[in-house]
Amino acid sequence: MLWTWTLNIHQGQPPLDAKQPDCNVGYIYSAEMTCHFHPEGHPEKPERIERIWRALVDRNYTVKMKWLPIRAVRKEEAMLIHSEDHWNKVLAIQHMTDQERADSEEYYEQLSLYVMGGTTRAALLSCGGAIEACLAVARGSLRKSFAIVRPPGHHAEPEEHMGFCFFNNVAVAARVVQQVTSIKKILILDWDVHHGNGTQRAFNDDSSVLYISLHRYERGTFYPCGPFGGMSSCGEGRGLGYSVNIPWPEAGMGDAEYIHAFQKIVMPIAMEFAPELVIISAGFDAAKGDELGECFVTPTGYAHMTHMLSGLAGGRLVVALEGGYNLDSISNSAVAVTRVILGEPPDPLGSLTVKDTATETIWLVAREQSKYWRNVDPKLCEPREGFENSSFSVQEILKAHRQYYLYTNYEMMQIPLMNQELEQKFSTQIMCTSDIFENDTLIVFVHEFGNLRMELESALECNVELERSYLIDFSRELVSWVRKEKYALLDVNLFAKPVDTRPSRSKQTDDPAKEIMTYLWDNYIQLSTAQRVIFIGHGPGCQPLVDLADRRSVGVNRTVKAMIQIVSHQKMPGVPSENPDILQWYRKFIDQSNTRLMIAALPGIKQFTRETLEQYPVSAVSRVPPMNTITY
């Protein structure tokens, strides 16, 4: 059977009269690499690079990048990694007859390969394209480049083609760069879900190339199988310590696990190595949706890893496509990576929780790699299992300190909360002076923590230098002033404790801050004899006070004489809803100039409160009737 195909070899190349953009990012792509295909379908198919190319074109990214002409790898370049016998084997594929291909089908299947008439040409171009992408960056013509090439290369060993790979594109490119440019120290970061056995083999005894691979391993049962991708496989001879394997013990790893590996292993080692060029073997088969990889790395996860690697080697970075077989996943991931190399920041990742198996793996890798790299500290990677019963969060320590400080200095007492859910979230955080029910003037101060300032031993490892770390707490001076003026004080820290979030039969509180303020109003503030109540909100404490005014508009309108909002890092002050009673009360403050912009917060608060209270002298205000006569 004769396999035929048609293609436009100029696809991916701009028109001859088109002006190339003046930029520092380039790309390699040619539709001629689609001449390698399986007529009955195969995961490693031409659509892989076509979909990436189309996704970049549709988003106008290619007009921001310089097109780099592709070429075939030369024999002398390939033989920097591969043997002459290997070179001859790949070239011979193009001359095989249909019968020869049919007779050798089982042989190639055992190597996880398929071959046809266009295989040799595609393999030559794929390797040559990776070389040109790397040379453009290494020579300083560009800062970054993306080689959109296939077939992939990282499984191809010096003597053998295997695993969809014919030439080891990245390994050959790295050697060519070392041969023809001044760059000698190269980092190859391989995030393909399979171990790049060919790449590690090529540099296993070489200290000039640092190879780091994150991959599924599963005790050597996941392709390419065997112990070579295990964590104890660290190179040999002069290359001992320059092969770093992070072998995942199971499927299902995602952003949290990969980012954790980068923070604890990849970046500390990479920064100590200090490469002059970074090459990413960018397989996207660990991406969410890839059925072969069965992992969950998102496009945003790949973007963050690229962003971290972009900070190395003076920004000299090459992305070379390896695996990835879900067309949506591979194109979306490639777009996210391209955005980063074009200078856009990665999207936020959100909250991440690392799987226990991944934490254990990173710890074991750290123990192994700490033999060779000073930047790797196994103690920083130890799993936290078993620490829960003997550890305290920083928040709990600060809360305990604040409670002790307010009691010993001002004899302030903890307010009991009869609501079980509120008690779980806010116990020890609501304090009051002993005269809360008798004083004519009550200050209600609502806030979260102060600013925790910490100095790090290393921005890379985030170890805190405790002797240079401290809490900036504006409230200390405020509390001191309130007591000096002999006002009563209700101090409310709204930083809620984390509680068990498992489903419960009891009703859950939608907004704990709103609920605790309503509870305190109903059970304490309105039961006091205070004729003058001043609300002071700081940062996140502003909106709950406004919400309280919405909920208890009648009582607030009558007894609250001023509201002070210290916006802090919040973008806007709290604003009441459409409740007409509270809007009128709020506007009254504005009309009476009771709302001010204060640059120096504490002096402004003192002056503002003093001026306000002068308008409402105690002797001129009738006693408030018992609160039990008021209905809402």
PDB file of N, CA, C and O in Angstrom, residues 506-552:
ATOM      1  N   SER A 506     -26.216  21.495  61.286  1.00  0.00           N
ATOM      2  CA  SER A 506     -26.542  22.843  61.739  1.00  0.00           C
ATOM      3  C   SER A 506     -26.339  23.850  60.619  1.00  0.00           C
ATOM      4  O   SER A 506     -25.564  23.643  59.692  1.00  0.00           O
ATOM      5  N   LYS A 507     -27.044  24.962  60.740  1.00  0.00           N
ATOM      6  CA  LYS A 507     -26.948  26.018  59.742  1.00  0.00           C
ATOM      7  C   LYS A 507     -25.578  26.670  59.781  1.00  0.00           C
ATOM      8  O   LYS A 507     -25.076  27.006  60.835  1.00  0.00           O
ATOM      9  N   GLN A 508     -24.979  26.838  58.632  1.00  0.00           N
ATOM     10  CA  GLN A 508     -23.652  27.445  58.557  1.00  0.00           C
ATOM     11  C   GLN A 508     -23.766  28.955  58.367  1.00  0.00           C
ATOM     12  O   GLN A 508     -24.649  29.449  57.663  1.00  0.00           O
ATOM     13  N   THR A 509     -22.850  29.689  58.968  1.00  0.00           N
ATOM     14  CA  THR A 509     -22.846  31.141  58.855  1.00  0.00           C
ATOM     15  C   THR A 509     -22.285  31.556  57.504  1.00  0.00           C
ATOM     16  O   THR A 509     -21.190  31.147  57.128  1.00  0.00           O
ATOM     17  N   ASP A 510     -23.047  32.378  56.767  1.00  0.00           N
ATOM     18  CA  ASP A 510     -22.597  32.807  55.455  1.00  0.00           C
ATOM     19  C   ASP A 510     -21.445  33.789  55.557  1.00  0.00           C
ATOM     20  O   ASP A 510     -20.468  33.706  54.831  1.00  0.00           O
ATOM     21  N   ASP A 511     -21.581  34.777  56.471  1.00  0.00           N
ATOM     22  CA  ASP A 511     -20.564  35.813  56.635  1.00  0.00           C
ATOM     23  C   ASP A 511     -20.244  35.927  58.119  1.00  0.00           C
ATOM     24  O   ASP A 511     -20.955  36.618  58.862  1.00  0.00           O
ATOM     25  N   PRO A 512     -19.176  35.265  58.583  1.00  0.00           N
ATOM     26  CA  PRO A 512     -18.876  35.277  60.022  1.00  0.00           C
ATOM     27  C   PRO A 512     -18.691  36.678  60.579  1.00  0.00           C
ATOM     28  O   PRO A 512     -19.097  36.959  61.712  1.00  0.00           O
ATOM     29  N   ALA A 513     -18.049  37.589  59.811  1.00  0.00           N
ATOM     30  CA  ALA A 513     -17.816  38.944  60.309  1.00  0.00           C
ATOM     31  C   ALA A 513     -19.136  39.671  60.551  1.00  0.00           C
ATOM     32  O   ALA A 513     -19.321  40.356  61.574  1.00  0.00           O
ATOM     33  N   LYS A 514     -20.069  39.529  59.625  1.00  0.00           N
ATOM     34  CA  LYS A 514     -21.368  40.176  59.788  1.00  0.00           C
ATOM     35  C   LYS A 514     -22.120  39.591  60.981  1.00  0.00           C
ATOM     36  O   LYS A 514     -22.742  40.317  61.770  1.00  0.00           O
ATOM     37  N   GLU A 515     -22.031  38.266  61.146  1.00  0.00           N
ATOM     38  CA  GLU A 515     -22.755  37.609  62.230  1.00  0.00           C
ATOM     39  C   GLU A 515     -22.184  37.980  63.597  1.00  0.00           C
ATOM     40  O   GLU A 515     -22.926  38.216  64.551  1.00  0.00           O
ATOM     41  N   ILE A 516     -20.869  38.053  63.720  1.00  0.00           N
ATOM     42  CA  ILE A 516     -20.291  38.361  65.030  1.00  0.00           C
ATOM     43  C   ILE A 516     -20.602  39.801  65.429  1.00  0.00           C
ATOM     44  O   ILE A 516     -20.867  40.094  66.617  1.00  0.00           O
ATOM     45  N   MET A 517     -20.628  40.728  64.486  1.00  0.00           N
ATOM     46  CA  MET A 517     -20.933  42.107  64.821  1.00  0.00           C
ATOM     47  C   MET A 517     -22.391  42.257  65.242  1.00  0.00           C
ATOM     48  O   MET A 517     -22.710  43.007  66.173  1.00  0.00           O
ATOM     49  N   THR A 518     -23.283  41.530  64.571  1.00  0.00           N
ATOM     50  CA  THR A 518     -24.693  41.572  64.967  1.00  0.00           C
ATOM     51  C   THR A 518     -24.873  40.981  66.359  1.00  0.00           C
ATOM     52  O   THR A 518     -25.628  41.512  67.190  1.00  0.00           O
ATOM     53  N   TYR A 519     -24.175  39.886  66.633  1.00  0.00           N
ATOM     54  CA  TYR A 519     -24.241  39.248  67.954  1.00  0.00           C
ATOM     55  C   TYR A 519     -23.748  40.207  69.035  1.00  0.00           C
ATOM     56  O   TYR A 519     -24.369  40.333  70.106  1.00  0.00           O
ATOM     57  N   LEU A 520     -22.649  40.890  68.795  1.00  0.00           N
ATOM     58  CA  LEU A 520     -22.105  41.809  69.794  1.00  0.00           C
ATOM     59  C   LEU A 520     -23.021  43.010  70.007  1.00  0.00           C
ATOM     60  O   LEU A 520     -23.152  43.509  71.139  1.00  0.00           O
ATOM     61  N   TRP A 521     -23.665  43.480  68.948  1.00  0.00           N
ATOM     62  CA  TRP A 521     -24.606  44.589  69.107  1.00  0.00           C
ATOM     63  C   TRP A 521     -25.797  44.167  69.974  1.00  0.00           C
ATOM     64  O   TRP A 521     -26.168  44.863  70.921  1.00  0.00           O
ATOM     65  N   ASP A 522     -26.388  43.038  69.656  1.00  0.00           N
ATOM     66  CA  ASP A 522     -27.593  42.591  70.353  1.00  0.00           C
ATOM     67  C   ASP A 522     -27.330  42.245  71.815  1.00  0.00           C
ATOM     68  O   ASP A 522     -28.190  42.472  72.671  1.00  0.00           O
ATOM     69  N   ASN A 523     -26.153  41.714  72.111  1.00  0.00           N
ATOM     70  CA  ASN A 523     -25.900  41.178  73.447  1.00  0.00           C
ATOM     71  C   ASN A 523     -25.011  42.057  74.315  1.00  0.00           C
ATOM     72  O   ASN A 523     -24.923  41.810  75.524  1.00  0.00           O
ATOM     73  N   TYR A 524     -24.390  43.060  73.732  1.00  0.00           N
ATOM     74  CA  TYR A 524     -23.476  43.883  74.527  1.00  0.00           C
ATOM     75  C   TYR A 524     -23.661  45.378  74.265  1.00  0.00           C
ATOM     76  O   TYR A 524     -23.933  46.148  75.189  1.00  0.00           O
ATOM     77  N   ILE A 525     -23.495  45.811  73.034  1.00  0.00           N
ATOM     78  CA  ILE A 525     -23.471  47.249  72.769  1.00  0.00           C
ATOM     79  C   ILE A 525     -24.801  47.891  73.123  1.00  0.00           C
ATOM     80  O   ILE A 525     -24.860  48.903  73.836  1.00  0.00           O
ATOM     81  N   GLN A 526     -25.905  47.309  72.642  1.00  0.00           N
ATOM     82  CA  GLN A 526     -27.194  47.930  72.885  1.00  0.00           C
ATOM     83  C   GLN A 526     -27.649  47.776  74.341  1.00  0.00           C
ATOM     84  O   GLN A 526     -28.530  48.501  74.808  1.00  0.00           O
ATOM     85  N   LEU A 527     -27.075  46.848  75.074  1.00  0.00           N
ATOM     86  CA  LEU A 527     -27.420  46.669  76.482  1.00  0.00           C
ATOM     87  C   LEU A 527     -26.615  47.580  77.399  1.00  0.00           C
ATOM     88  O   LEU A 527     -26.883  47.647  78.597  1.00  0.00           O
ATOM     89  N   SER A 528     -25.617  48.237  76.846  1.00  0.00           N
ATOM     90  CA  SER A 528     -24.820  49.150  77.662  1.00  0.00           C
ATOM     91  C   SER A 528     -25.572  50.471  77.842  1.00  0.00           C
ATOM     92  O   SER A 528     -26.559  50.748  77.158  1.00  0.00           O
ATOM     93  N   THR A 529     -25.090  51.288  78.761  1.00  0.00           N
ATOM     94  CA  THR A 529     -25.697  52.607  78.976  1.00  0.00           C
ATOM     95  C   THR A 529     -24.985  53.708  78.196  1.00  0.00           C
ATOM     96  O   THR A 529     -25.202  54.894  78.438  1.00  0.00           O
ATOM     97  N   ALA A 530     -24.146  53.312  77.276  1.00  0.00           N
ATOM     98  CA  ALA A 530     -23.383  54.295  76.499  1.00  0.00           C
ATOM     99  C   ALA A 530     -24.324  55.172  75.689  1.00  0.00           C
ATOM    100  O   ALA A 530     -25.189  54.682  74.958  1.00  0.00           O
ATOM    101  N   GLN A 531     -24.160  56.479  75.830  1.00  0.00           N
ATOM    102  CA  GLN A 531     -24.949  57.434  75.056  1.00  0.00           C
ATOM    103  C   GLN A 531     -24.236  57.822  73.763  1.00  0.00           C
ATOM    104  O   GLN A 531     -24.867  58.343  72.846  1.00  0.00           O
ATOM    105  N   ARG A 532     -22.935  57.594  73.753  1.00  0.00           N
ATOM    106  CA  ARG A 532     -22.136  57.981  72.588  1.00  0.00           C
ATOM    107  C   ARG A 532     -21.273  56.784  72.175  1.00  0.00           C
ATOM    108  O   ARG A 532     -20.375  56.371  72.909  1.00  0.00           O
ATOM    109  N   VAL A 533     -21.587  56.252  71.010  1.00  0.00           N
ATOM    110  CA  VAL A 533     -20.839  55.112  70.476  1.00  0.00           C
ATOM    111  C   VAL A 533     -20.083  55.574  69.234  1.00  0.00           C
ATOM    112  O   VAL A 533     -20.654  56.233  68.357  1.00  0.00           O
ATOM    113  N   ILE A 534     -18.820  55.255  69.199  1.00  0.00           N
ATOM    114  CA  ILE A 534     -17.981  55.591  68.038  1.00  0.00           C
ATOM    115  C   ILE A 534     -17.538  54.292  67.387  1.00  0.00           C
ATOM    116  O   ILE A 534     -16.960  53.421  68.032  1.00  0.00           O
ATOM    117  N   PHE A 535     -17.822  54.140  66.093  1.00  0.00           N
ATOM    118  CA  PHE A 535     -17.360  52.983  65.320  1.00  0.00           C
ATOM    119  C   PHE A 535     -16.027  53.331  64.670  1.00  0.00           C
ATOM    120  O   PHE A 535     -15.913  54.347  63.968  1.00  0.00           O
ATOM    121  N   ILE A 536     -15.019  52.481  64.872  1.00  0.00           N
ATOM    122  CA  ILE A 536     -13.737  52.630  64.170  1.00  0.00           C
ATOM    123  C   ILE A 536     -13.436  51.305  63.478  1.00  0.00           C
ATOM    124  O   ILE A 536     -13.286  50.270  64.133  1.00  0.00           O
ATOM    125  N   GLY A 537     -13.370  51.324  62.166  1.00  0.00           N
ATOM    126  CA  GLY A 537     -13.034  50.126  61.392  1.00  0.00           C
ATOM    127  C   GLY A 537     -11.678  50.285  60.746  1.00  0.00           C
ATOM    128  O   GLY A 537     -11.342  51.361  60.232  1.00  0.00           O
ATOM    129  N   HIS A 538     -10.902  49.232  60.758  1.00  0.00           N
ATOM    130  CA  HIS A 538      -9.573  49.264  60.134  1.00  0.00           C
ATOM    131  C   HIS A 538      -9.491  48.173  59.075  1.00  0.00           C
ATOM    132  O   HIS A 538      -9.694  46.993  59.364  1.00  0.00           O
ATOM    133  N   GLY A 539      -9.202  48.551  57.820  1.00  0.00           N
ATOM    134  CA  GLY A 539      -9.058  47.575  56.737  1.00  0.00           C
ATOM    135  C   GLY A 539     -10.312  46.737  56.571  1.00  0.00           C
ATOM    136  O   GLY A 539     -11.421  47.262  56.374  1.00  0.00           O
ATOM    137  N   PRO A 540     -10.176  45.422  56.660  1.00  0.00           N
ATOM    138  CA  PRO A 540     -11.345  44.539  56.490  1.00  0.00           C
ATOM    139  C   PRO A 540     -12.402  44.710  57.575  1.00  0.00           C
ATOM    140  O   PRO A 540     -13.488  44.152  57.465  1.00  0.00           O
ATOM    141  N   GLY A 541     -12.098  45.485  58.631  1.00  0.00           N
ATOM    142  CA  GLY A 541     -13.086  45.721  59.679  1.00  0.00           C
ATOM    143  C   GLY A 541     -14.082  46.815  59.338  1.00  0.00           C
ATOM    144  O   GLY A 541     -15.047  47.016  60.088  1.00  0.00           O
ATOM    145  N   CYS A 542     -13.914  47.520  58.225  1.00  0.00           N
ATOM    146  CA  CYS A 542     -14.822  48.620  57.867  1.00  0.00           C
ATOM    147  C   CYS A 542     -16.189  48.120  57.416  1.00  0.00           C
ATOM    148  O   CYS A 542     -17.227  48.563  57.924  1.00  0.00           O
ATOM    149  N   GLN A 543     -16.197  47.199  56.460  1.00  0.00           N
ATOM    150  CA  GLN A 543     -17.465  46.772  55.887  1.00  0.00           C
ATOM    151  C   GLN A 543     -18.377  46.095  56.911  1.00  0.00           C
ATOM    152  O   GLN A 543     -19.592  46.338  56.895  1.00  0.00           O
ATOM    153  N   PRO A 544     -17.886  45.254  57.824  1.00  0.00           N
ATOM    154  CA  PRO A 544     -18.793  44.671  58.830  1.00  0.00           C
ATOM    155  C   PRO A 544     -19.496  45.717  59.685  1.00  0.00           C
ATOM    156  O   PRO A 544     -20.642  45.509  60.106  1.00  0.00           O
ATOM    157  N   LEU A 545     -18.857  46.853  59.966  1.00  0.00           N
ATOM    158  CA  LEU A 545     -19.520  47.916  60.705  1.00  0.00           C
ATOM    159  C   LEU A 545     -20.638  48.543  59.890  1.00  0.00           C
ATOM    160  O   LEU A 545     -21.717  48.857  60.413  1.00  0.00           O
ATOM    161  N   VAL A 546     -20.395  48.747  58.599  1.00  0.00           N
ATOM    162  CA  VAL A 546     -21.444  49.283  57.730  1.00  0.00           C
ATOM    163  C   VAL A 546     -22.587  48.277  57.616  1.00  0.00           C
ATOM    164  O   VAL A 546     -23.769  48.657  57.630  1.00  0.00           O
ATOM    165  N   ASP A 547     -22.245  46.990  57.507  1.00  0.00           N
ATOM    166  CA  ASP A 547     -23.293  45.959  57.451  1.00  0.00           C
ATOM    167  C   ASP A 547     -24.120  45.949  58.735  1.00  0.00           C
ATOM    168  O   ASP A 547     -25.347  45.735  58.705  1.00  0.00           O
ATOM    169  N   LEU A 548     -23.465  46.165  59.880  1.00  0.00           N
ATOM    170  CA  LEU A 548     -24.193  46.236  61.140  1.00  0.00           C
ATOM    171  C   LEU A 548     -25.162  47.409  61.129  1.00  0.00           C
ATOM    172  O   LEU A 548     -26.313  47.291  61.603  1.00  0.00           O
ATOM    173  N   ALA A 549     -24.721  48.532  60.606  1.00  0.00           N
ATOM    174  CA  ALA A 549     -25.615  49.690  60.510  1.00  0.00           C
ATOM    175  C   ALA A 549     -26.825  49.373  59.638  1.00  0.00           C
ATOM    176  O   ALA A 549     -27.943  49.829  59.916  1.00  0.00           O
ATOM    177  N   ASP A 550     -26.630  48.592  58.582  1.00  0.00           N
ATOM    178  CA  ASP A 550     -27.747  48.167  57.739  1.00  0.00           C
ATOM    179  C   ASP A 550     -28.730  47.291  58.519  1.00  0.00           C
ATOM    180  O   ASP A 550     -29.941  47.455  58.431  1.00  0.00           O
ATOM    181  N   ARG A 551     -28.200  46.360  59.276  1.00  0.00           N
ATOM    182  CA  ARG A 551     -29.043  45.392  59.983  1.00  0.00           C
ATOM    183  C   ARG A 551     -29.754  46.006  61.188  1.00  0.00           C
ATOM    184  O   ARG A 551     -30.856  45.590  61.527  1.00  0.00           O
ATOM    185  N   ARG A 552     -29.112  46.903  61.887  1.00  0.00           N
ATOM    186  CA  ARG A 552     -29.658  47.473  63.116  1.00  0.00           C
ATOM    187  C   ARG A 552     -29.738  48.994  62.971  1.00  0.00           C
ATOM    188  O   ARG A 552     -29.193  49.754  63.755  1.00  0.00           O
TER     189      ARG A 552
END
